């Protein structure tokens, strides 16, 4: 997880899979470290790990909202770094 305000890595997790538990664990680390607030908007692609009920529940449990990009749009990127490559 990257804080787009200052580009700081605030949460991470590693595993041999890309299931919802992986992104939930990264979120949990950011919350434990006190690096989130209750007005967070979590922007992600439409990957199943981000749109799963497990991850949505984890976000809601911390007062956060999920924002996902449009399907098939490579320009729907909040970081700006993907626009530099185009």
JSON list of N, CA and C in Angstrom, two decimals:
[
{"chain": "A", "resi": 1, "resn": "UNK", "atom": "N", "xyz": [0.84, -1.16, 0.00]},
{"chain": "A", "resi": 1, "resn": "UNK", "atom": "CA", "xyz": [0.00, 0.00, 0.00]},
{"chain": "A", "resi": 1, "resn": "UNK", "atom": "C", "xyz": [0.89, 1.23, 0.00]},
{"chain": "A", "resi": 2, "resn": "UNK", "atom": "N", "xyz": [0.51, 2.21, -0.83]},
{"chain": "A", "resi": 2, "resn": "UNK", "atom": "CA", "xyz": [1.26, 3.46, -0.94]},
{"chain": "A", "resi": 2, "resn": "UNK", "atom": "C", "xyz": [0.34, 4.62, -0.61]},
{"chain": "A", "resi": 3, "resn": "UNK", "atom": "N", "xyz": [0.82, 5.51, 0.24]},
{"chain": "A", "resi": 3, "resn": "UNK", "atom": "CA", "xyz": [0.11, 6.74, 0.52]},
{"chain": "A", "resi": 3, "resn": "UNK", "atom": "C", "xyz": [0.38, 7.68, -0.65]},
{"chain": "A", "resi": 4, "resn": "UNK", "atom": "N", "xyz": [-0.63, 8.01, -1.43]},
{"chain": "A", "resi": 4, "resn": "UNK", "atom": "CA", "xyz": [-0.41, 8.83, -2.62]},
{"chain": "A", "resi": 4, "resn": "UNK", "atom": "C", "xyz": [-0.10, 10.28, -2.29]},
{"chain": "A", "resi": 5, "resn": "UNK", "atom": "N", "xyz": [-0.31, 10.69, -1.06]},
{"chain": "A", "resi": 5, "resn": "UNK", "atom": "CA", "xyz": [0.04, 12.06, -0.67]},
{"chain": "A", "resi": 5, "resn": "UNK", "atom": "C", "xyz": [1.55, 12.27, -0.64]},
{"chain": "A", "resi": 6, "resn": "UNK", "atom": "N", "xyz": [2.26, 11.30, -0.06]},
{"chain": "A", "resi": 6, "resn": "UNK", "atom": "CA", "xyz": [3.71, 11.46, 0.07]},
{"chain": "A", "resi": 6, "resn": "UNK", "atom": "C", "xyz": [4.51, 10.30, -0.52]},
{"chain": "A", "resi": 7, "resn": "UNK", "atom": "N", "xyz": [3.84, 9.37, -1.19]},
{"chain": "A", "resi": 7, "resn": "UNK", "atom": "CA", "xyz": [4.46, 8.20, -1.84]},
{"chain": "A", "resi": 7, "resn": "UNK", "atom": "C", "xyz": [5.15, 7.25, -0.85]},
{"chain": "A", "resi": 8, "resn": "UNK", "atom": "N", "xyz": [4.75, 7.28, 0.39]},
{"chain": "A", "resi": 8, "resn": "UNK", "atom": "CA", "xyz": [5.33, 6.40, 1.40]},
{"chain": "A", "resi": 8, "resn": "UNK", "atom": "C", "xyz": [4.64, 5.04, 1.38]},
{"chain": "A", "resi": 9, "resn": "UNK", "atom": "N", "xyz": [5.43, 3.97, 1.47]},
{"chain": "A", "resi": 9, "resn": "UNK", "atom": "CA", "xyz": [4.86, 2.63, 1.61]},
{"chain": "A", "resi": 9, "resn": "UNK", "atom": "C", "xyz": [4.35, 2.53, 3.04]},
{"chain": "A", "resi": 10, "resn": "UNK", "atom": "N", "xyz": [3.05, 2.29, 3.19]},
{"chain": "A", "resi": 10, "resn": "UNK", "atom": "CA", "xyz": [2.48, 2.24, 4.54]},
{"chain": "A", "resi": 10, "resn": "UNK", "atom": "C", "xyz": [2.06, 0.84, 4.96]},
{"chain": "A", "resi": 11, "resn": "UNK", "atom": "N", "xyz": [1.96, -0.07, 4.01]},
{"chain": "A", "resi": 11, "resn": "UNK", "atom": "CA", "xyz": [1.60, -1.44, 4.33]},
{"chain": "A", "resi": 11, "resn": "UNK", "atom": "C", "xyz": [2.08, -2.37, 3.24]},
{"chain": "A", "resi": 12, "resn": "UNK", "atom": "N", "xyz": [2.48, -3.57, 3.63]},
{"chain": "A", "resi": 12, "resn": "UNK", "atom": "CA", "xyz": [2.92, -4.56, 2.65]},
{"chain": "A", "resi": 12, "resn": "UNK", "atom": "C", "xyz": [2.70, -5.95, 3.23]},
{"chain": "A", "resi": 13, "resn": "UNK", "atom": "N", "xyz": [2.67, -6.92, 2.34]},
{"chain": "A", "resi": 13, "resn": "UNK", "atom": "CA", "xyz": [2.56, -8.32, 2.73]},
{"chain": "A", "resi": 13, "resn": "UNK", "atom": "C", "xyz": [3.09, -9.16, 1.59]},
{"chain": "A", "resi": 14, "resn": "UNK", "atom": "N", "xyz": [3.61, -10.32, 1.91]},
{"chain": "A", "resi": 14, "resn": "UNK", "atom": "CA", "xyz": [4.12, -11.23, 0.88]},
{"chain": "A", "resi": 14, "resn": "UNK", "atom": "C", "xyz": [3.54, -12.62, 1.10]},
{"chain": "A", "resi": 15, "resn": "UNK", "atom": "N", "xyz": [3.29, -13.29, -0.01]},
{"chain": "A", "resi": 15, "resn": "UNK", "atom": "CA", "xyz": [2.80, -14.66, 0.04]},
{"chain": "A", "resi": 15, "resn": "UNK", "atom": "C", "xyz": [3.01, -15.29, -1.33]},
{"chain": "A", "resi": 16, "resn": "UNK", "atom": "N", "xyz": [2.77, -16.57, -1.41]},
{"chain": "A", "resi": 16, "resn": "UNK", "atom": "CA", "xyz": [2.90, -17.27, -2.68]},
{"chain": "A", "resi": 16, "resn": "UNK", "atom": "C", "xyz": [1.57, -17.31, -3.43]},
{"chain": "A", "resi": 17, "resn": "UNK", "atom": "N", "xyz": [0.65, -16.44, -3.07]},
{"chain": "A", "resi": 17, "resn": "UNK", "atom": "CA", "xyz": [-0.65, -16.37, -3.71]},
{"chain": "A", "resi": 17, "resn": "UNK", "atom": "C", "xyz": [-1.07, -14.91, -3.81]},
{"chain": "A", "resi": 18, "resn": "UNK", "atom": "N", "xyz": [-2.14, -14.66, -4.54]},
{"chain": "A", "resi": 18, "resn": "UNK", "atom": "CA", "xyz": [-2.67, -13.30, -4.66]},
{"chain": "A", "resi": 18, "resn": "UNK", "atom": "C", "xyz": [-4.12, -13.25, -4.21]},
{"chain": "A", "resi": 19, "resn": "UNK", "atom": "N", "xyz": [-4.43, -13.97, -3.15]},
{"chain": "A", "resi": 19, "resn": "UNK", "atom": "CA", "xyz": [-5.79, -13.99, -2.63]},
{"chain": "A", "resi": 19, "resn": "UNK", "atom": "C", "xyz": [-6.06, -12.76, -1.77]},
{"chain": "A", "resi": 20, "resn": "UNK", "atom": "N", "xyz": [-7.31, -12.61, -1.40]},
{"chain": "A", "resi": 20, "resn": "UNK", "atom": "CA", "xyz": [-7.75, -11.45, -0.62]},
{"chain": "A", "resi": 20, "resn": "UNK", "atom": "C", "xyz": [-7.02, -11.33, 0.71]},
{"chain": "A", "resi": 21, "resn": "UNK", "atom": "N", "xyz": [-6.60, -12.45, 1.29]},
{"chain": "A", "resi": 21, "resn": "UNK", "atom": "CA", "xyz": [-5.89, -12.41, 2.57]},
{"chain": "A", "resi": 21, "resn": "UNK", "atom": "C", "xyz": [-4.61, -11.59, 2.46]},
{"chain": "A", "resi": 22, "resn": "UNK", "atom": "N", "xyz": [-3.98, -11.61, 1.30]},
{"chain": "A", "resi": 22, "resn": "UNK", "atom": "CA", "xyz": [-2.72, -10.89, 1.10]},
{"chain": "A", "resi": 22, "resn": "UNK", "atom": "C", "xyz": [-2.93, -9.38, 1.22]},
{"chain": "A", "resi": 23, "resn": "UNK", "atom": "N", "xyz": [-3.92, -8.84, 0.53]},
{"chain": "A", "resi": 23, "resn": "UNK", "atom": "CA", "xyz": [-4.14, -7.40, 0.60]},
{"chain": "A", "resi": 23, "resn": "UNK", "atom": "C", "xyz": [-4.77, -7.01, 1.94]},
{"chain": "A", "resi": 24, "resn": "UNK", "atom": "N", "xyz": [-5.54, -7.91, 2.53]},
{"chain": "A", "resi": 24, "resn": "UNK", "atom": "CA", "xyz": [-6.07, -7.64, 3.87]},
{"chain": "A", "resi": 24, "resn": "UNK", "atom": "C", "xyz": [-4.94, -7.52, 4.88]},
{"chain": "A", "resi": 25, "resn": "UNK", "atom": "N", "xyz": [-3.92, -8.38, 4.76]},
{"chain": "A", "resi": 25, "resn": "UNK", "atom": "CA", "xyz": [-2.78, -8.33, 5.67]},
{"chain": "A", "resi": 25, "resn": "UNK", "atom": "C", "xyz": [-1.97, -7.04, 5.48]},
{"chain": "A", "resi": 26, "resn": "UNK", "atom": "N", "xyz": [-1.83, -6.58, 4.25]},
{"chain": "A", "resi": 26, "resn": "UNK", "atom": "CA", "xyz": [-1.13, -5.31, 4.00]},
{"chain": "A", "resi": 26, "resn": "UNK", "atom": "C", "xyz": [-1.91, -4.15, 4.63]},
{"chain": "A", "resi": 27, "resn": "UNK", "atom": "N", "xyz": [-3.22, -4.19, 4.49]},
{"chain": "A", "resi": 27, "resn": "UNK", "atom": "CA", "xyz": [-4.06, -3.17, 5.11]},
{"chain": "A", "resi": 27, "resn": "UNK", "atom": "C", "xyz": [-3.93, -3.22, 6.63]},
{"chain": "A", "resi": 28, "resn": "UNK", "atom": "N", "xyz": [-3.94, -4.41, 7.19]},
{"chain": "A", "resi": 28, "resn": "UNK", "atom": "CA", "xyz": [-3.84, -4.56, 8.65]},
{"chain": "A", "resi": 28, "resn": "UNK", "atom": "C", "xyz": [-2.52, -4.00, 9.17]},
{"chain": "A", "resi": 29, "resn": "UNK", "atom": "N", "xyz": [-1.44, -4.18, 8.42]},
{"chain": "A", "resi": 29, "resn": "UNK", "atom": "CA", "xyz": [-0.15, -3.63, 8.84]},
{"chain": "A", "resi": 29, "resn": "UNK", "atom": "C", "xyz": [-0.20, -2.11, 8.87]},
{"chain": "A", "resi": 30, "resn": "UNK", "atom": "N", "xyz": [-0.77, -1.51, 7.83]},
{"chain": "A", "resi": 30, "resn": "UNK", "atom": "CA", "xyz": [-0.87, -0.04, 7.79]},
{"chain": "A", "resi": 30, "resn": "UNK", "atom": "C", "xyz": [-1.70, 0.47, 8.96]},
{"chain": "A", "resi": 31, "resn": "UNK", "atom": "N", "xyz": [-2.78, -0.23, 9.28]},
{"chain": "A", "resi": 31, "resn": "UNK", "atom": "CA", "xyz": [-3.63, 0.19, 10.40]},
{"chain": "A", "resi": 31, "resn": "UNK", "atom": "C", "xyz": [-2.88, 0.03, 11.72]},
{"chain": "A", "resi": 32, "resn": "UNK", "atom": "N", "xyz": [-2.21, -1.10, 11.92]},
{"chain": "A", "resi": 32, "resn": "UNK", "atom": "CA", "xyz": [-1.45, -1.33, 13.16]},
{"chain": "A", "resi": 32, "resn": "UNK", "atom": "C", "xyz": [-0.36, -0.28, 13.36]},
{"chain": "A", "resi": 33, "resn": "UNK", "atom": "N", "xyz": [0.25, 0.14, 12.27]},
{"chain": "A", "resi": 33, "resn": "UNK", "atom": "CA", "xyz": [1.32, 1.15, 12.35]},
{"chain": "A", "resi": 33, "resn": "UNK", "atom": "C", "xyz": [0.76, 2.56, 12.55]},
{"chain": "A", "resi": 34, "resn": "UNK", "atom": "N", "xyz": [-0.57, 2.69, 12.52]},
{"chain": "A", "resi": 34, "resn": "UNK", "atom": "CA", "xyz": [-1.18, 4.00, 12.73]},
{"chain": "A", "resi": 34, "resn": "UNK", "atom": "C", "xyz": [-1.04, 4.93, 11.55]},
{"chain": "A", "resi": 35, "resn": "UNK", "atom": "N", "xyz": [-0.89, 4.37, 10.35]},
{"chain": "A", "resi": 35, "resn": "UNK", "atom": "CA", "xyz": [-0.63, 5.18, 9.17]},
{"chain": "A", "resi": 35, "resn": "UNK", "atom": "C", "xyz": [-1.86, 5.40, 8.30]},
{"chain": "A", "resi": 36, "resn": "UNK", "atom": "N", "xyz": [-3.03, 5.14, 8.85]},
{"chain": "A", "resi": 36, "resn": "UNK", "atom": "CA", "xyz": [-4.27, 5.37, 8.11]},
{"chain": "A", "resi": 36, "resn": "UNK", "atom": "C", "xyz": [-5.21, 6.21, 8.96]},
{"chain": "A", "resi": 37, "resn": "UNK", "atom": "N", "xyz": [-6.24, 6.70, 8.33]},
{"chain": "A", "resi": 37, "resn": "UNK", "atom": "CA", "xyz": [-7.28, 7.43, 9.05]},
{"chain": "A", "resi": 37, "resn": "UNK", "atom": "C", "xyz": [-8.62, 6.89, 8.58]},
{"chain": "A", "resi": 38, "resn": "UNK", "atom": "N", "xyz": [-9.70, 7.35, 9.19]},
{"chain": "A", "resi": 38, "resn": "UNK", "atom": "CA", "xyz": [-11.01, 6.81, 8.83]},
{"chain": "A", "resi": 38, "resn": "UNK", "atom": "C", "xyz": [-11.61, 7.45, 7.58]},
{"chain": "A", "resi": 39, "resn": "UNK", "atom": "N", "xyz": [-10.88, 8.34, 6.92]},
{"chain": "A", "resi": 39, "resn": "UNK", "atom": "CA", "xyz": [-11.40, 8.92, 5.69]},
{"chain": "A", "resi": 39, "resn": "UNK", "atom": "C", "xyz": [-10.60, 8.47, 4.46]},
{"chain": "A", "resi": 40, "resn": "UNK", "atom": "N", "xyz": [-9.97, 7.31, 4.58]},
{"chain": "A", "resi": 40, "resn": "UNK", "atom": "CA", "xyz": [-9.15, 6.77, 3.50]},
{"chain": "A", "resi": 40, "resn": "UNK", "atom": "C", "xyz": [-10.02, 6.30, 2.34]},
{"chain": "A", "resi": 41, "resn": "UNK", "atom": "N", "xyz": [-9.58, 6.62, 1.14]},
{"chain": "A", "resi": 41, "resn": "UNK", "atom": "CA", "xyz": [-10.16, 6.05, -0.07]},
{"chain": "A", "resi": 41, "resn": "UNK", "atom": "C", "xyz": [-9.09, 5.14, -0.66]},
{"chain": "A", "resi": 42, "resn": "UNK", "atom": "N", "xyz": [-9.35, 3.85, -0.71]},
{"chain": "A", "resi": 42, "resn": "UNK", "atom": "CA", "xyz": [-8.40, 2.86, -1.20]},
{"chain": "A", "resi": 42, "resn": "UNK", "atom": "C", "xyz": [-8.67, 2.66, -2.68]},
{"chain": "A", "resi": 43, "resn": "UNK", "atom": "N", "xyz": [-7.75, 3.09, -3.55]},
{"chain": "A", "resi": 43, "resn": "UNK", "atom": "CA", "xyz": [-7.94, 2.96, -4.99]},
{"chain": "A", "resi": 43, "resn": "UNK", "atom": "C", "xyz": [-7.18, 1.73, -5.48]},
{"chain": "A", "resi": 44, "resn": "UNK", "atom": "N", "xyz": [-7.85, 0.91, -6.27]},
{"chain": "A", "resi": 44, "resn": "UNK", "atom": "CA", "xyz": [-7.24, -0.32, -6.78]},
{"chain": "A", "resi": 44, "resn": "UNK", "atom": "C", "xyz": [-7.82, -0.65, -8.15]},
{"chain": "A", "resi": 45, "resn": "UNK", "atom": "N", "xyz": [-7.20, -1.62, -8.79]},
{"chain": "A", "resi": 45, "resn": "UNK", "atom": "CA", "xyz": [-7.80, -2.13, -10.02]},
{"chain": "A", "resi": 45, "resn": "UNK", "atom": "C", "xyz": [-8.93, -3.08, -9.64]},
{"chain": "A", "resi": 46, "resn": "UNK", "atom": "N", "xyz": [-9.51, -3.73, -10.60]},
{"chain": "A", "resi": 46, "resn": "UNK", "atom": "CA", "xyz": [-10.65, -4.61, -10.34]},
{"chain": "A", "resi": 46, "resn": "UNK", "atom": "C", "xyz": [-10.24, -6.06, -10.06]},
{"chain": "A", "resi": 47, "resn": "UNK", "atom": "N", "xyz": [-9.04, -6.25, -9.55]},
{"chain": "A", "resi": 47, "resn": "UNK", "atom": "CA", "xyz": [-8.59, -7.59, -9.20]},
{"chain": "A", "resi": 47, "resn": "UNK", "atom": "C", "xyz": [-9.50, -8.22, -8.15]},
{"chain": "A", "resi": 48, "resn": "UNK", "atom": "N", "xyz": [-9.65, -9.53, -8.24]},
{"chain": "A", "resi": 48, "resn": "UNK", "atom": "CA", "xyz": [-10.58, -10.20, -7.33]},
{"chain": "A", "resi": 48, "resn": "UNK", "atom": "C", "xyz": [-10.17, -10.07, -5.87]},
{"chain": "A", "resi": 49, "resn": "UNK", "atom": "N", "xyz": [-8.87, -9.93, -5.62]},
{"chain": "A", "resi": 49, "resn": "UNK", "atom": "CA", "xyz": [-8.45, -9.78, -4.22]},
{"chain": "A", "resi": 49, "resn": "UNK", "atom": "C", "xyz": [-8.93, -8.46, -3.64]},
{"chain": "A", "resi": 50, "resn": "UNK", "atom": "N", "xyz": [-9.07, -7.42, -4.47]},
{"chain": "A", "resi": 50, "resn": "UNK", "atom": "CA", "xyz": [-9.53, -6.12, -3.98]},
{"chain": "A", "resi": 50, "resn": "UNK", "atom": "C", "xyz": [-11.06, -6.02, -3.93]},
{"chain": "A", "resi": 51, "resn": "UNK", "atom": "N", "xyz": [-11.74, -6.71, -4.81]},
{"chain": "A", "resi": 51, "resn": "UNK", "atom": "CA", "xyz": [-13.20, -6.61, -4.87]},
{"chain": "A", "resi": 51, "resn": "UNK", "atom": "C", "xyz": [-13.89, -7.70, -4.05]},
{"chain": "A", "resi": 52, "resn": "UNK", "atom": "N", "xyz": [-13.12, -8.54, -3.39]},
{"chain": "A", "resi": 52, "resn": "UNK", "atom": "CA", "xyz": [-13.69, -9.63, -2.60]},
{"chain": "A", "resi": 52, "resn": "UNK", "atom": "C", "xyz": [-14.45, -9.09, -1.38]},
{"chain": "A", "resi": 53, "resn": "UNK", "atom": "N", "xyz": [-15.38, -9.89, -0.92]},
{"chain": "A", "resi": 53, "resn": "UNK", "atom": "CA", "xyz": [-16.12, -9.54, 0.29]},
{"chain": "A", "resi": 53, "resn": "UNK", "atom": "C", "xyz": [-15.21, -9.42, 1.50]},
{"chain": "A", "resi": 54, "resn": "UNK", "atom": "N", "xyz": [-14.20, -10.28, 1.57]},
{"chain": "A", "resi": 54, "resn": "UNK", "atom": "CA", "xyz": [-13.26, -10.25, 2.70]},
{"chain": "A", "resi": 54, "resn": "UNK", "atom": "C", "xyz": [-12.55, -8.90, 2.77]},
{"chain": "A", "resi": 55, "resn": "UNK", "atom": "N", "xyz": [-12.04, -8.41, 1.64]},
{"chain": "A", "resi": 55, "resn": "UNK", "atom": "CA", "xyz": [-11.31, -7.15, 1.65]},
{"chain": "A", "resi": 55, "resn": "UNK", "atom": "C", "xyz": [-12.24, -5.96, 1.84]},
{"chain": "A", "resi": 56, "resn": "UNK", "atom": "N", "xyz": [-13.41, -6.02, 1.20]},
{"chain": "A", "resi": 56, "resn": "UNK", "atom": "CA", "xyz": [-14.38, -4.93, 1.39]},
{"chain": "A", "resi": 56, "resn": "UNK", "atom": "C", "xyz": [-14.79, -4.82, 2.86]},
{"chain": "A", "resi": 57, "resn": "UNK", "atom": "N", "xyz": [-14.97, -5.95, 3.51]},
{"chain": "A", "resi": 57, "resn": "UNK", "atom": "CA", "xyz": [-15.33, -5.95, 4.94]},
{"chain": "A", "resi": 57, "resn": "UNK", "atom": "C", "xyz": [-14.20, -5.38, 5.79]},
{"chain": "A", "resi": 58, "resn": "UNK", "atom": "N", "xyz": [-12.96, -5.72, 5.44]},
{"chain": "A", "resi": 58, "resn": "UNK", "atom": "CA", "xyz": [-11.82, -5.19, 6.18]},
{"chain": "A", "resi": 58, "resn": "UNK", "atom": "C", "xyz": [-11.75, -3.67, 6.03]},
{"chain": "A", "resi": 59, "resn": "UNK", "atom": "N", "xyz": [-11.96, -3.17, 4.82]},
{"chain": "A", "resi": 59, "resn": "UNK", "atom": "CA", "xyz": [-11.97, -1.72, 4.61]},
{"chain": "A", "resi": 59, "resn": "UNK", "atom": "C", "xyz": [-13.09, -1.06, 5.43]},
{"chain": "A", "resi": 60, "resn": "UNK", "atom": "N", "xyz": [-14.29, -1.61, 5.31]},
{"chain": "A", "resi": 60, "resn": "UNK", "atom": "CA", "xyz": [-15.44, -1.03, 6.02]},
{"chain": "A", "resi": 60, "resn": "UNK", "atom": "C", "xyz": [-15.23, -1.07, 7.53]},
{"chain": "A", "resi": 61, "resn": "UNK", "atom": "N", "xyz": [-14.59, -2.11, 8.02]},
{"chain": "A", "resi": 61, "resn": "UNK", "atom": "CA", "xyz": [-14.32, -2.23, 9.45]},
{"chain": "A", "resi": 61, "resn": "UNK", "atom": "C", "xyz": [-13.41, -1.13, 9.98]},
{"chain": "A", "resi": 62, "resn": "UNK", "atom": "N", "xyz": [-12.65, -0.52, 9.07]},
{"chain": "A", "resi": 62, "resn": "UNK", "atom": "CA", "xyz": [-11.76, 0.58, 9.46]},
{"chain": "A", "resi": 62, "resn": "UNK", "atom": "C", "xyz": [-12.27, 1.92, 8.95]},
{"chain": "A", "resi": 63, "resn": "UNK", "atom": "N", "xyz": [-13.52, 1.95, 8.48]},
{"chain": "A", "resi": 63, "resn": "UNK", "atom": "CA", "xyz": [-14.11, 3.21, 8.01]},
{"chain": "A", "resi": 63, "resn": "UNK", "atom": "C", "xyz": [-13.56, 3.71, 6.70]},
{"chain": "A", "resi": 64, "resn": "UNK", "atom": "N", "xyz": [-13.03, 2.80, 5.89]},
{"chain": "A", "resi": 64, "resn": "UNK", "atom": "CA", "xyz": [-12.43, 3.17, 4.61]},
{"chain": "A", "resi": 64, "resn": "UNK", "atom": "C", "xyz": [-13.35, 2.83, 3.46]},
{"chain": "A", "resi": 65, "resn": "UNK", "atom": "N", "xyz": [-13.15, 3.50, 2.33]},
{"chain": "A", "resi": 65, "resn": "UNK", "atom": "CA", "xyz": [-13.95, 3.26, 1.13]},
{"chain": "A", "resi": 65, "resn": "UNK", "atom": "C", "xyz": [-13.07, 2.71, 0.01]},
{"chain": "A", "resi": 66, "resn": "UNK", "atom": "N", "xyz": [-13.66, 1.90, -0.85]},
{"chain": "A", "resi": 66, "resn": "UNK", "atom": "CA", "xyz": [-12.96, 1.33, -1.99]},
{"chain": "A", "resi": 66, "resn": "UNK", "atom": "C", "xyz": [-13.32, 2.10, -3.25]},
{"chain": "A", "resi": 67, "resn": "UNK", "atom": "N", "xyz": [-12.32, 2.42, -4.04]},
{"chain": "A", "resi": 67, "resn": "UNK", "atom": "CA", "xyz": [-12.49, 3.03, -5.34]},
{"chain": "A", "resi": 67, "resn": "UNK", "atom": "C", "xyz": [-11.79, 2.13, -6.35]},
{"chain": "A", "resi": 68, "resn": "UNK", "atom": "N", "xyz": [-12.50, 1.72, -7.39]},
{"chain": "A", "resi": 68, "resn": "UNK", "atom": "CA", "xyz": [-11.88, 0.88, -8.41]},
{"chain": "A", "resi": 68, "resn": "UNK", "atom": "C", "xyz": [-11.97, 1.56, -9.77]},
{"chain": "A", "resi": 69, "resn": "UNK", "atom": "N", "xyz": [-10.99, 1.28, -10.61]},
{"chain": "A", "resi": 69, "resn": "UNK", "atom": "CA", "xyz": [-10.94, 1.88, -11.93]},
{"chain": "A", "resi": 69, "resn": "UNK", "atom": "C", "xyz": [-11.94, 1.27, -12.88]},
{"chain": "A", "resi": 70, "resn": "UNK", "atom": "N", "xyz": [-12.08, 1.91, -14.02]},
{"chain": "A", "resi": 70, "resn": "UNK", "atom": "CA", "xyz": [-12.97, 1.39, -15.06]},
{"chain": "A", "resi": 70, "resn": "UNK", "atom": "C", "xyz": [-12.34, 0.15, -15.70]},
{"chain": "A", "resi": 71, "resn": "UNK", "atom": "N", "xyz": [-13.16, -0.78, -16.09]},
{"chain": "A", "resi": 71, "resn": "UNK", "atom": "CA", "xyz": [-12.69, -1.99, -16.74]},
{"chain": "A", "resi": 71, "resn": "UNK", "atom": "C", "xyz": [-12.06, -1.65, -18.08]},
{"chain": "A", "resi": 72, "resn": "UNK", "atom": "N", "xyz": [-10.86, -2.16, -18.31]},
{"chain": "A", "resi": 72, "resn": "UNK", "atom": "CA", "xyz": [-10.20, -2.01, -19.60]},
{"chain": "A", "resi": 72, "resn": "UNK", "atom": "C", "xyz": [-9.58, -0.66, -19.86]},
{"chain": "A", "resi": 73, "resn": "UNK", "atom": "N", "xyz": [-9.50, 0.21, -18.88]},
{"chain": "A", "resi": 73, "resn": "UNK", "atom": "CA", "xyz": [-8.91, 1.53, -19.08]},
{"chain": "A", "resi": 73, "resn": "UNK", "atom": "C", "xyz": [-7.53, 1.59, -18.43]},
{"chain": "A", "resi": 74, "resn": "UNK", "atom": "N", "xyz": [-6.50, 1.59, -19.26]},
{"chain": "A", "resi": 74, "resn": "UNK", "atom": "CA", "xyz": [-5.14, 1.66, -18.72]},
{"chain": "A", "resi": 74, "resn": "UNK", "atom": "C", "xyz": [-4.82, 3.06, -18.21]},
{"chain": "A", "resi": 75, "resn": "UNK", "atom": "N", "xyz": [-5.67, 4.04, -18.52]},
{"chain": "A", "resi": 75, "resn": "UNK", "atom": "CA", "xyz": [-5.41, 5.41, -18.08]},
{"chain": "A", "resi": 75, "resn": "UNK", "atom": "C", "xyz": [-6.12, 5.76, -16.78]},
{"chain": "A", "resi": 76, "resn": "UNK", "atom": "N", "xyz": [-6.84, 4.81, -16.21]},
{"chain": "A", "resi": 76, "resn": "UNK", "atom": "CA", "xyz": [-7.54, 5.04, -14.95]},
{"chain": "A", "resi": 76, "resn": "UNK", "atom": "C", "xyz": [-6.59, 4.72, -13.80]},
{"chain": "A", "resi": 77, "resn": "UNK", "atom": "N", "xyz": [-5.63, 5.58, -13.60]},
{"chain": "A", "resi": 77, "resn": "UNK", "atom": "CA", "xyz": [-4.58, 5.35, -12.62]},
{"chain": "A", "resi": 77, "resn": "UNK", "atom": "C", "xyz": [-4.40, 6.60, -11.78]},
{"chain": "A", "resi": 78, "resn": "UNK", "atom": "N", "xyz": [-4.52, 6.48, -10.48]},
{"chain": "A", "resi": 78, "resn": "UNK", "atom": "CA", "xyz": [-4.44, 7.63, -9.59]},
{"chain": "A", "resi": 78, "resn": "UNK", "atom": "C", "xyz": [-3.02, 8.10, -9.31]},
{"chain": "A", "resi": 79, "resn": "UNK", "atom": "N", "xyz": [-2.01, 7.27, -9.60]},
{"chain": "A", "resi": 79, "resn": "UNK", "atom": "CA", "xyz": [-0.65, 7.64, -9.22]},
{"chain": "A", "resi": 79, "resn": "UNK", "atom": "C", "xyz": [0.01, 8.60, -10.19]},
{"chain": "A", "resi": 80, "resn": "UNK", "atom": "N", "xyz": [-0.43, 8.62, -11.42]},
{"chain": "A", "resi": 80, "resn": "UNK", "atom": "CA", "xyz": [0.22, 9.45, -12.42]},
{"chain": "A", "resi": 80, "resn": "UNK", "atom": "C", "xyz": [1.40, 8.75, -13.06]},
{"chain": "A", "resi": 81, "resn": "UNK", "atom": "N", "xyz": [1.99, 7.77, -12.39]},
{"chain": "A", "resi": 81, "resn": "UNK", "atom": "CA", "xyz": [3.15, 7.09, -12.94]},
{"chain": "A", "resi": 81, "resn": "UNK", "atom": "C", "xyz": [2.79, 6.30, -14.19]},
{"chain": "A", "resi": 82, "resn": "UNK", "atom": "N", "xyz": [1.56, 5.80, -14.27]},
{"chain": "A", "resi": 82, "resn": "UNK", "atom": "CA", "xyz": [1.18, 5.05, -15.46]},
{"chain": "A", "resi": 82, "resn": "UNK", "atom": "C", "xyz": [1.01, 5.99, -16.65]},
{"chain": "A", "resi": 83, "resn": "UNK", "atom": "N", "xyz": [0.69, 7.24, -16.41]},
{"chain": "A", "resi": 83, "resn": "UNK", "atom": "CA", "xyz": [0.54, 8.20, -17.50]},
{"chain": "A", "resi": 83, "resn": "UNK", "atom": "C", "xyz": [1.90, 8.58, -18.07]},
{"chain": "A", "resi": 84, "resn": "UNK", "atom": "N", "xyz": [2.94, 8.58, -17.25]},
{"chain": "A", "resi": 84, "resn": "UNK", "atom": "CA", "xyz": [4.27, 8.93, -17.72]},
{"chain": "A", "resi": 84, "resn": "UNK", "atom": "C", "xyz": [4.80, 7.89, -18.69]},
{"chain": "A", "resi": 85, "resn": "UNK", "atom": "N", "xyz": [4.38, 6.64, -18.54]},
{"chain": "A", "resi": 85, "resn": "UNK", "atom": "CA", "xyz": [4.84, 5.57, -19.41]},
{"chain": "A", "resi": 85, "resn": "UNK", "atom": "C", "xyz": [4.15, 5.61, -20.77]},
{"chain": "A", "resi": 86, "resn": "UNK", "atom": "N", "xyz": [3.00, 6.26, -20.85]},
{"chain": "A", "resi": 86, "resn": "UNK", "atom": "CA", "xyz": [2.24, 6.28, -22.10]},
{"chain": "A", "resi": 86, "resn": "UNK", "atom": "C", "xyz": [2.82, 7.25, -23.11]}
]
